[in-house]
Amino acid sequence: MKPSPFQILKYLPKTNCKECGFETCLALATHIFAYGPASLKKCPHISKETIDSISNLFTERDESKSGTMIELWHEFRKKLSQIDFKNFEGKEGIYFKDGKLAFKFLSQEVTVDKNDINIEGEEASEHTKILIFYYLQCYPKLGGSQEFWDYKSFYSKLKVRDVKQEEFEVKIQTHVGNNLGALRTALIKLGAEDFSDYRDVYDLSMIVNIFPCIPLLVLYRQGEEDFPPFCKIMFDKGCNLCFDSEGLEYLADYFVEKIIENLEKKEGV
C-alpha cells in the first residue's frame, strides 16, 4: 500500500513555509498522497535523497491496487458507467441536460454521463470527481435534514483531535477579518441564504447547499477589542453517509477556496 500523509510528513521540513503553494507541510503531504511522488518537486527544501526515500514508499506498494487519485479515478469511472440515471428522475435538485445528469455543486453546474464528471467553468481534479461520485452513490439516502454537526464529530475515533478550530475556519478569518459584508457577498455568490437559528450568537449565519440535500452552515462573529473574529463551519449529518474524514476535509478546503476566490474578485485582486 502507498504511505499515509503522516508517513510522508515525516520526511518533509515541517516548517510550514508555504513556498510550495500549500498552507502547511501536512497539506502538501496530503497532495503527494493523492497525486503521487511527482508532486514532491513542489517543495524547494527537500533533497534528492529525501525525494528518493519518499518515492520508494510508493514503489513498494501492492501494484495490484491503485495508488494515486488519477489511478483511483480510472477505477471509479468504470463504476460510473453502472449508475442507473433513471433512479434520479424527479429527485430534489437533480435535472437532466442534453441527456446528462445535472445538479449544482455550490454555485457551479455539474454534468454527469456514463464516462465522466464535469464542472462548469473549471477543470475538475480526479479527487473532486471521486467526491462527486460518492455523493451520487449516497444521494438516495439523503434528506437534507439541516441537522448540523461540527467537523470533529465526523472524524475517525482513531484520530484524537482537541482543537478549537480547523485550519479551514482560521483561513476564512485571516482573509475576512471584520469585513462581514465581503463575506456575505462571497457566500451569496455561492448560493447562500440567511439562516436565523444562530443570529443571537453570531453576526452572520448563512446556509449554502454544497450539493442538493447536503447543506452547510457558516457562522461568523466579528472581532471586538479583546476578542478576534471567529468562524465556525458546520456540516449536515448526511455528510457522514457520503464522505470519510479525509473527503470531508477536502470538501471543506474546496469550499473555503471558493469563498476566498470570491473575496479576491471583490477586492480586485
PDB file of C-alpha atoms in Angstrom:
ATOM      1  CA  MET A   1       0.000   0.000   0.000  1.00  0.00           C
ATOM      2  CA  LYS A   2       1.077   3.585  -0.508  1.00  0.00           C
ATOM      3  CA  PRO A   3       2.193   5.663   2.513  1.00  0.00           C
ATOM      4  CA  SER A   4      -0.260   7.740   4.512  1.00  0.00           C
ATOM      5  CA  PRO A   5       0.043  11.566   4.543  1.00  0.00           C
ATOM      6  CA  PHE A   6       1.530  11.343   8.034  1.00  0.00           C
ATOM      7  CA  GLN A   7       4.237   8.929   6.874  1.00  0.00           C
ATOM      8  CA  ILE A   8       5.111  11.334   4.067  1.00  0.00           C
ATOM      9  CA  LEU A   9       5.092  14.276   6.500  1.00  0.00           C
ATOM     10  CA  LYS A  10       7.934  12.681   8.485  1.00  0.00           C
ATOM     11  CA  TYR A  11      10.252  13.343   5.521  1.00  0.00           C
ATOM     12  CA  LEU A  12       9.163  16.944   4.902  1.00  0.00           C
ATOM     13  CA  PRO A  13      10.779  20.001   6.569  1.00  0.00           C
ATOM     14  CA  LYS A  14       7.682  20.683   8.741  1.00  0.00           C
ATOM     15  CA  THR A  15       8.375  24.428   8.648  1.00  0.00           C
ATOM     16  CA  ASN A  16       5.022  25.368   7.027  1.00  0.00           C
ATOM     17  CA  CYS A  17       6.878  27.934   4.917  1.00  0.00           C
ATOM     18  CA  LYS A  18       4.125  27.944   2.230  1.00  0.00           C
ATOM     19  CA  GLU A  19       6.706  28.171  -0.598  1.00  0.00           C
ATOM     20  CA  CYS A  20       5.180  25.031  -2.142  1.00  0.00           C
ATOM     21  CA  GLY A  21       1.841  26.798  -2.501  1.00  0.00           C
ATOM     22  CA  PHE A  22       0.176  24.975   0.402  1.00  0.00           C
ATOM     23  CA  GLU A  23      -0.641  26.367   3.838  1.00  0.00           C
ATOM     24  CA  THR A  24       1.117  23.574   5.741  1.00  0.00           C
ATOM     25  CA  CYS A  25       3.534  20.697   5.164  1.00  0.00           C
ATOM     26  CA  LEU A  26       0.690  18.329   6.057  1.00  0.00           C
ATOM     27  CA  ALA A  27      -1.418  19.821   3.267  1.00  0.00           C
ATOM     28  CA  LEU A  28       1.451  19.162   0.842  1.00  0.00           C
ATOM     29  CA  ALA A  29       1.820  15.619   2.213  1.00  0.00           C
ATOM     30  CA  THR A  30      -1.886  15.034   1.561  1.00  0.00           C
ATOM     31  CA  HIS A  31      -1.455  16.297  -2.001  1.00  0.00           C
ATOM     32  CA  ILE A  32       1.522  13.951  -2.526  1.00  0.00           C
ATOM     33  CA  PHE A  33      -0.569  11.104  -1.103  1.00  0.00           C
ATOM     34  CA  ALA A  34      -3.323  11.882  -3.617  1.00  0.00           C
ATOM     35  CA  TYR A  35      -1.254  12.545  -6.733  1.00  0.00           C
ATOM     36  CA  GLY A  36       1.920  10.554  -6.190  1.00  0.00           C
ATOM     37  CA  PRO A  37       5.643  11.330  -5.754  1.00  0.00           C
ATOM     38  CA  ALA A  38       5.767  13.556  -8.867  1.00  0.00           C
ATOM     39  CA  SER A  39       4.328  16.282  -6.600  1.00  0.00           C
ATOM     40  CA  LEU A  40       7.473  16.250  -4.446  1.00  0.00           C
ATOM     41  CA  LYS A  41       9.024  18.832  -6.763  1.00  0.00           C
ATOM     42  CA  LYS A  42       6.658  21.407  -5.256  1.00  0.00           C
ATOM     43  CA  CYS A  43       8.828  21.560  -2.111  1.00  0.00           C
ATOM     44  CA  PRO A  44      12.031  23.585  -2.700  1.00  0.00           C
ATOM     45  CA  HIS A  45      13.663  22.430   0.538  1.00  0.00           C
ATOM     46  CA  ILE A  46      13.951  18.654   0.248  1.00  0.00           C
ATOM     47  CA  SER A  47      16.997  16.852  -1.078  1.00  0.00           C
ATOM     48  CA  LYS A  48      17.201  14.277  -3.854  1.00  0.00           C
ATOM     49  CA  GLU A  49      17.833  11.643  -1.193  1.00  0.00           C
ATOM     50  CA  THR A  50      14.606  12.564   0.554  1.00  0.00           C
ATOM     51  CA  ILE A  51      12.703  12.523  -2.729  1.00  0.00           C
ATOM     52  CA  ASP A  52      14.068   9.051  -3.437  1.00  0.00           C
ATOM     53  CA  SER A  53      13.103   7.854   0.060  1.00  0.00           C
ATOM     54  CA  ILE A  54       9.507   9.030  -0.302  1.00  0.00           C
ATOM     55  CA  SER A  55       9.277   7.709  -3.863  1.00  0.00           C
ATOM     56  CA  ASN A  56      10.402   4.289  -2.642  1.00  0.00           C
ATOM     57  CA  LEU A  57       7.451   4.216  -0.250  1.00  0.00           C
ATOM     58  CA  PHE A  58       5.171   4.385  -3.279  1.00  0.00           C
ATOM     59  CA  THR A  59       7.019   1.855  -5.406  1.00  0.00           C
ATOM     60  CA  GLU A  60       6.836  -0.676  -2.595  1.00  0.00           C
ATOM     61  CA  ARG A  61       3.026  -0.669  -2.613  1.00  0.00           C
ATOM     62  CA  ASP A  62       0.942  -3.556  -3.868  1.00  0.00           C
ATOM     63  CA  GLU A  63       0.856  -2.961  -7.607  1.00  0.00           C
ATOM     64  CA  SER A  64      -2.477  -4.788  -7.841  1.00  0.00           C
ATOM     65  CA  LYS A  65      -4.090  -1.821  -6.086  1.00  0.00           C
ATOM     66  CA  SER A  66      -4.439   1.775  -7.175  1.00  0.00           C
ATOM     67  CA  GLY A  67      -2.117   4.393  -5.744  1.00  0.00           C
ATOM     68  CA  THR A  68      -2.736   7.950  -6.887  1.00  0.00           C
ATOM     69  CA  MET A  69      -6.043   9.736  -7.258  1.00  0.00           C
ATOM     70  CA  ILE A  70      -5.601   9.617 -11.022  1.00  0.00           C
ATOM     71  CA  GLU A  71      -5.411   5.827 -10.886  1.00  0.00           C
ATOM     72  CA  LEU A  72      -8.333   5.661  -8.487  1.00  0.00           C
ATOM     73  CA  TRP A  73     -10.469   7.776 -10.789  1.00  0.00           C
ATOM     74  CA  HIS A  74      -9.913   5.316 -13.636  1.00  0.00           C
ATOM     75  CA  GLU A  75     -11.450   2.658 -11.383  1.00  0.00           C
ATOM     76  CA  PHE A  76     -14.354   4.894 -10.362  1.00  0.00           C
ATOM     77  CA  ARG A  77     -15.002   5.820 -13.991  1.00  0.00           C
ATOM     78  CA  LYS A  78     -15.850   2.154 -14.637  1.00  0.00           C
ATOM     79  CA  LYS A  79     -18.292   2.200 -11.712  1.00  0.00           C
ATOM     80  CA  LEU A  80     -19.791   5.441 -13.000  1.00  0.00           C
ATOM     81  CA  SER A  81     -20.968   3.656 -16.144  1.00  0.00           C
ATOM     82  CA  GLN A  82     -23.011   1.305 -13.962  1.00  0.00           C
ATOM     83  CA  ILE A  83     -25.116   4.016 -12.261  1.00  0.00           C
ATOM     84  CA  ASP A  84     -28.753   3.955 -13.343  1.00  0.00           C
ATOM     85  CA  PHE A  85     -29.616   7.611 -14.017  1.00  0.00           C
ATOM     86  CA  LYS A  86     -33.325   6.776 -14.090  1.00  0.00           C
ATOM     87  CA  ASN A  87     -33.195   6.473 -10.296  1.00  0.00           C
ATOM     88  CA  PHE A  88     -32.572  10.247 -10.114  1.00  0.00           C
ATOM     89  CA  GLU A  89     -35.630  11.316 -12.102  1.00  0.00           C
ATOM     90  CA  GLY A  90     -37.806  13.703 -10.081  1.00  0.00           C
ATOM     91  CA  LYS A  91     -35.317  13.949  -7.228  1.00  0.00           C
ATOM     92  CA  GLU A  92     -34.825  17.288  -5.481  1.00  0.00           C
ATOM     93  CA  GLY A  93     -32.143  19.443  -7.095  1.00  0.00           C
ATOM     94  CA  ILE A  94     -31.432  16.902  -9.869  1.00  0.00           C
ATOM     95  CA  TYR A  95     -32.300  17.543 -13.507  1.00  0.00           C
ATOM     96  CA  PHE A  96     -31.264  16.377 -16.949  1.00  0.00           C
ATOM     97  CA  LYS A  97     -29.418  18.461 -19.536  1.00  0.00           C
ATOM     98  CA  ASP A  98     -28.608  17.196 -23.031  1.00  0.00           C
ATOM     99  CA  GLY A  99     -29.094  13.649 -21.832  1.00  0.00           C
ATOM    100  CA  LYS A 100     -26.724  14.126 -18.872  1.00  0.00           C
ATOM    101  CA  LEU A 101     -27.468  14.115 -15.160  1.00  0.00           C
ATOM    102  CA  ALA A 102     -27.056  17.643 -13.808  1.00  0.00           C
ATOM    103  CA  PHE A 103     -27.096  19.457 -10.445  1.00  0.00           C
ATOM    104  CA  LYS A 104     -25.384  22.299  -8.610  1.00  0.00           C
ATOM    105  CA  PHE A 105     -22.106  21.869  -6.726  1.00  0.00           C
ATOM    106  CA  LEU A 106     -22.106  25.109  -4.735  1.00  0.00           C
ATOM    107  CA  SER A 107     -23.000  27.616  -7.495  1.00  0.00           C
ATOM    108  CA  GLN A 108     -21.457  25.637 -10.370  1.00  0.00           C
ATOM    109  CA  GLU A 109     -23.283  23.182 -12.588  1.00  0.00           C
ATOM    110  CA  VAL A 110     -22.100  19.578 -12.605  1.00  0.00           C
ATOM    111  CA  THR A 111     -22.951  17.320 -15.528  1.00  0.00           C
ATOM    112  CA  VAL A 112     -22.518  13.559 -15.377  1.00  0.00           C
ATOM    113  CA  ASP A 113     -22.657  10.974 -18.121  1.00  0.00           C
ATOM    114  CA  LYS A 114     -21.558   7.339 -18.236  1.00  0.00           C
ATOM    115  CA  ASN A 115     -17.954   8.312 -18.965  1.00  0.00           C
ATOM    116  CA  ASP A 116     -17.073  11.403 -16.979  1.00  0.00           C
ATOM    117  CA  ILE A 117     -17.967  14.133 -14.485  1.00  0.00           C
ATOM    118  CA  ASN A 118     -17.576  17.782 -15.483  1.00  0.00           C
ATOM    119  CA  ILE A 119     -17.876  21.043 -13.544  1.00  0.00           C
ATOM    120  CA  GLU A 120     -18.923  24.244 -15.253  1.00  0.00           C
ATOM    121  CA  GLY A 121     -16.081  26.748 -15.534  1.00  0.00           C
ATOM    122  CA  GLU A 122     -13.236  24.615 -14.227  1.00  0.00           C
ATOM    123  CA  GLU A 123     -11.190  21.536 -14.915  1.00  0.00           C
ATOM    124  CA  ALA A 124     -12.268  19.176 -12.147  1.00  0.00           C
ATOM    125  CA  SER A 125      -9.499  17.264 -10.407  1.00  0.00           C
ATOM    126  CA  GLU A 126      -9.723  13.500 -10.024  1.00  0.00           C
ATOM    127  CA  HIS A 127     -10.143  13.995  -6.267  1.00  0.00           C
ATOM    128  CA  THR A 128     -13.171  16.229  -6.844  1.00  0.00           C
ATOM    129  CA  LYS A 129     -14.695  13.761  -9.301  1.00  0.00           C
ATOM    130  CA  ILE A 130     -14.343  10.928  -6.788  1.00  0.00           C
ATOM    131  CA  LEU A 131     -16.007  13.122  -4.150  1.00  0.00           C
ATOM    132  CA  ILE A 132     -18.939  13.731  -6.506  1.00  0.00           C
ATOM    133  CA  PHE A 133     -19.129  10.016  -7.317  1.00  0.00           C
ATOM    134  CA  TYR A 134     -19.503   9.183  -3.610  1.00  0.00           C
ATOM    135  CA  TYR A 135     -22.245  11.787  -3.364  1.00  0.00           C
ATOM    136  CA  LEU A 136     -24.159  10.236  -6.257  1.00  0.00           C
ATOM    137  CA  GLN A 137     -23.930   6.808  -4.664  1.00  0.00           C
ATOM    138  CA  CYS A 138     -25.346   8.082  -1.373  1.00  0.00           C
ATOM    139  CA  TYR A 139     -27.917  10.532  -2.714  1.00  0.00           C
ATOM    140  CA  PRO A 140     -30.921   8.156  -2.274  1.00  0.00           C
ATOM    141  CA  LYS A 141     -30.197   8.043   1.480  1.00  0.00           C
ATOM    142  CA  LEU A 142     -30.045  11.821   1.930  1.00  0.00           C
ATOM    143  CA  GLY A 143     -32.816  14.027   3.202  1.00  0.00           C
ATOM    144  CA  GLY A 144     -31.224  17.440   3.740  1.00  0.00           C
ATOM    145  CA  SER A 145     -32.239  17.381   7.398  1.00  0.00           C
ATOM    146  CA  GLN A 146     -30.364  20.580   8.346  1.00  0.00           C
ATOM    147  CA  GLU A 147     -29.103  18.829  11.441  1.00  0.00           C
ATOM    148  CA  PHE A 148     -25.595  20.246  11.665  1.00  0.00           C
ATOM    149  CA  TRP A 149     -22.502  18.694  13.206  1.00  0.00           C
ATOM    150  CA  ASP A 150     -19.075  20.099  13.914  1.00  0.00           C
ATOM    151  CA  TYR A 151     -16.265  18.711  11.736  1.00  0.00           C
ATOM    152  CA  LYS A 152     -14.769  16.886  14.722  1.00  0.00           C
ATOM    153  CA  SER A 153     -17.982  14.861  15.055  1.00  0.00           C
ATOM    154  CA  PHE A 154     -17.184  13.164  11.734  1.00  0.00           C
ATOM    155  CA  TYR A 155     -13.550  12.469  12.478  1.00  0.00           C
ATOM    156  CA  SER A 156     -12.339   8.912  12.924  1.00  0.00           C
ATOM    157  CA  LYS A 157     -12.171   7.772  16.525  1.00  0.00           C
ATOM    158  CA  LEU A 158      -8.636   6.634  15.743  1.00  0.00           C
ATOM    159  CA  LYS A 159      -7.565  10.245  15.308  1.00  0.00           C
ATOM    160  CA  VAL A 160      -7.680  12.176  18.564  1.00  0.00           C
ATOM    161  CA  ARG A 161      -8.463  15.839  17.989  1.00  0.00           C
ATOM    162  CA  ASP A 162      -8.593  18.566  20.614  1.00  0.00           C
ATOM    163  CA  VAL A 163      -8.628  21.816  18.658  1.00  0.00           C
ATOM    164  CA  LYS A 164     -10.934  24.798  18.925  1.00  0.00           C
ATOM    165  CA  GLN A 165     -10.927  25.460  15.200  1.00  0.00           C
ATOM    166  CA  GLU A 166      -9.961  23.760  11.986  1.00  0.00           C
ATOM    167  CA  GLU A 167      -7.373  25.257   9.640  1.00  0.00           C
ATOM    168  CA  PHE A 168     -10.007  25.984   7.005  1.00  0.00           C
ATOM    169  CA  GLU A 169     -12.000  28.050   9.540  1.00  0.00           C
ATOM    170  CA  VAL A 170      -8.927  30.035  10.567  1.00  0.00           C
ATOM    171  CA  LYS A 171      -8.161  30.612   6.885  1.00  0.00           C
ATOM    172  CA  ILE A 172     -11.526  32.336   6.432  1.00  0.00           C
ATOM    173  CA  GLN A 173     -10.900  34.539   9.488  1.00  0.00           C
ATOM    174  CA  THR A 174      -7.497  35.557   8.105  1.00  0.00           C
ATOM    175  CA  HIS A 175      -8.998  36.683   4.791  1.00  0.00           C
ATOM    176  CA  VAL A 176     -12.192  38.255   6.173  1.00  0.00           C
ATOM    177  CA  GLY A 177     -11.230  39.941   9.436  1.00  0.00           C
ATOM    178  CA  ASN A 178     -14.151  42.186  10.340  1.00  0.00           C
ATOM    179  CA  ASN A 179     -15.301  42.707   6.746  1.00  0.00           C
ATOM    180  CA  LEU A 180     -18.587  40.934   7.265  1.00  0.00           C
ATOM    181  CA  GLY A 181     -20.151  42.483   4.175  1.00  0.00           C
ATOM    182  CA  ALA A 182     -17.481  40.996   1.926  1.00  0.00           C
ATOM    183  CA  LEU A 183     -18.005  37.548   3.419  1.00  0.00           C
ATOM    184  CA  ARG A 184     -21.777  37.802   2.958  1.00  0.00           C
ATOM    185  CA  THR A 185     -21.340  38.801  -0.692  1.00  0.00           C
ATOM    186  CA  ALA A 186     -18.880  35.965  -1.316  1.00  0.00           C
ATOM    187  CA  LEU A 187     -21.293  33.441   0.205  1.00  0.00           C
ATOM    188  CA  ILE A 188     -24.284  34.755  -1.739  1.00  0.00           C
ATOM    189  CA  LYS A 189     -22.312  34.143  -4.945  1.00  0.00           C
ATOM    190  CA  LEU A 190     -22.132  30.500  -3.840  1.00  0.00           C
ATOM    191  CA  GLY A 191     -25.903  30.398  -3.370  1.00  0.00           C
ATOM    192  CA  ALA A 192     -26.007  31.006   0.386  1.00  0.00           C
ATOM    193  CA  GLU A 193     -29.070  32.286   2.230  1.00  0.00           C
ATOM    194  CA  ASP A 194     -29.587  33.658   5.738  1.00  0.00           C
ATOM    195  CA  PHE A 195     -30.277  31.110   8.471  1.00  0.00           C
ATOM    196  CA  SER A 196     -31.852  32.652  11.549  1.00  0.00           C
ATOM    197  CA  ASP A 197     -31.248  29.955  14.177  1.00  0.00           C
ATOM    198  CA  TYR A 198     -27.842  31.284  15.295  1.00  0.00           C
ATOM    199  CA  ARG A 199     -28.238  35.029  14.743  1.00  0.00           C
ATOM    200  CA  ASP A 200     -28.488  35.655  18.504  1.00  0.00           C
ATOM    201  CA  VAL A 201     -24.920  34.316  18.935  1.00  0.00           C
ATOM    202  CA  TYR A 202     -23.218  35.123  15.612  1.00  0.00           C
ATOM    203  CA  ASP A 203     -23.168  38.242  13.430  1.00  0.00           C
ATOM    204  CA  LEU A 204     -23.539  36.102  10.323  1.00  0.00           C
ATOM    205  CA  SER A 205     -25.415  32.836   9.987  1.00  0.00           C
ATOM    206  CA  MET A 206     -25.826  31.545   6.428  1.00  0.00           C
ATOM    207  CA  ILE A 207     -26.652  28.213   4.876  1.00  0.00           C
ATOM    208  CA  VAL A 208     -25.401  27.021   1.492  1.00  0.00           C
ATOM    209  CA  ASN A 209     -26.070  23.769  -0.337  1.00  0.00           C
ATOM    210  CA  ILE A 210     -22.826  22.041  -1.255  1.00  0.00           C
ATOM    211  CA  PHE A 211     -24.842  19.501  -3.226  1.00  0.00           C
ATOM    212  CA  PRO A 212     -28.620  19.012  -3.401  1.00  0.00           C
ATOM    213  CA  CYS A 213     -29.745  17.731   0.031  1.00  0.00           C
ATOM    214  CA  ILE A 214     -26.363  18.480   1.654  1.00  0.00           C
ATOM    215  CA  PRO A 215     -26.446  21.939   3.274  1.00  0.00           C
ATOM    216  CA  LEU A 216     -23.514  23.530   5.055  1.00  0.00           C
ATOM    217  CA  LEU A 217     -23.746  26.224   7.736  1.00  0.00           C
ATOM    218  CA  VAL A 218     -21.311  29.145   8.029  1.00  0.00           C
ATOM    219  CA  LEU A 219     -21.246  31.043  11.314  1.00  0.00           C
ATOM    220  CA  TYR A 220     -19.129  34.171  11.815  1.00  0.00           C
ATOM    221  CA  ARG A 221     -18.644  36.565  14.698  1.00  0.00           C
ATOM    222  CA  GLN A 222     -16.845  39.868  14.258  1.00  0.00           C
ATOM    223  CA  GLY A 223     -13.877  40.631  16.445  1.00  0.00           C
ATOM    224  CA  GLU A 224     -14.001  43.111  19.298  1.00  0.00           C
ATOM    225  CA  GLU A 225     -11.340  44.862  21.320  1.00  0.00           C
ATOM    226  CA  ASP A 226     -10.215  41.802  23.275  1.00  0.00           C
ATOM    227  CA  PHE A 227     -11.597  39.081  21.016  1.00  0.00           C
ATOM    228  CA  PRO A 228     -10.517  38.193  17.465  1.00  0.00           C
ATOM    229  CA  PRO A 229     -13.028  37.267  14.724  1.00  0.00           C
ATOM    230  CA  PHE A 230     -14.364  33.727  14.986  1.00  0.00           C
ATOM    231  CA  CYS A 231     -15.605  31.397  12.236  1.00  0.00           C
ATOM    232  CA  LYS A 232     -17.347  28.040  12.560  1.00  0.00           C
ATOM    233  CA  ILE A 233     -18.394  25.754   9.700  1.00  0.00           C
ATOM    234  CA  MET A 234     -20.997  23.084  10.429  1.00  0.00           C
ATOM    235  CA  PHE A 235     -21.853  20.127   8.188  1.00  0.00           C
ATOM    236  CA  ASP A 236     -25.181  18.424   7.586  1.00  0.00           C
ATOM    237  CA  LYS A 237     -25.184  14.981   9.163  1.00  0.00           C
ATOM    238  CA  GLY A 238     -25.806  13.492   5.707  1.00  0.00           C
ATOM    239  CA  CYS A 239     -22.096  14.064   5.035  1.00  0.00           C
ATOM    240  CA  ASN A 240     -21.493  11.115   7.338  1.00  0.00           C
ATOM    241  CA  LEU A 241     -23.155   8.857   4.748  1.00  0.00           C
ATOM    242  CA  CYS A 242     -21.158  10.189   1.795  1.00  0.00           C
ATOM    243  CA  PHE A 243     -17.661  11.062   2.936  1.00  0.00           C
ATOM    244  CA  ASP A 244     -14.942   9.869   5.277  1.00  0.00           C
ATOM    245  CA  SER A 245     -12.989  12.450   7.305  1.00  0.00           C
ATOM    246  CA  GLU A 246     -10.404  12.934   4.541  1.00  0.00           C
ATOM    247  CA  GLY A 247     -13.120  13.513   1.950  1.00  0.00           C
ATOM    248  CA  LEU A 248     -14.941  15.929   4.234  1.00  0.00           C
ATOM    249  CA  GLU A 249     -11.759  17.907   4.869  1.00  0.00           C
ATOM    250  CA  TYR A 250     -11.111  18.077   1.128  1.00  0.00           C
ATOM    251  CA  LEU A 251     -14.671  19.318   0.633  1.00  0.00           C
ATOM    252  CA  ALA A 252     -14.210  21.964   3.337  1.00  0.00           C
ATOM    253  CA  ASP A 253     -10.938  23.151   1.768  1.00  0.00           C
ATOM    254  CA  TYR A 254     -12.619  23.319  -1.650  1.00  0.00           C
ATOM    255  CA  PHE A 255     -15.460  25.391  -0.184  1.00  0.00           C
ATOM    256  CA  VAL A 256     -13.085  27.792   1.562  1.00  0.00           C
ATOM    257  CA  GLU A 257     -11.038  28.269  -1.612  1.00  0.00           C
ATOM    258  CA  LYS A 258     -14.236  29.255  -3.442  1.00  0.00           C
ATOM    259  CA  ILE A 259     -15.026  31.794  -0.724  1.00  0.00           C
ATOM    260  CA  ILE A 260     -11.519  33.257  -0.983  1.00  0.00           C
ATOM    261  CA  GLU A 261     -11.768  33.416  -4.790  1.00  0.00           C
ATOM    262  CA  ASN A 262     -14.941  35.474  -4.464  1.00  0.00           C
ATOM    263  CA  LEU A 263     -13.401  37.700  -1.789  1.00  0.00           C
ATOM    264  CA  GLU A 264     -10.404  38.413  -4.023  1.00  0.00           C
ATOM    265  CA  LYS A 265     -12.632  39.170  -7.022  1.00  0.00           C
ATOM    266  CA  LYS A 266     -14.493  41.728  -4.916  1.00  0.00           C
ATOM    267  CA  GLU A 267     -11.178  43.287  -3.859  1.00  0.00           C
ATOM    268  CA  GLY A 268      -9.984  43.338  -7.479  1.00  0.00           C
ATOM    269  CA  VAL A 269      -7.009  41.071  -6.760  1.00  0.00           C
TER     270      VAL A 269
END
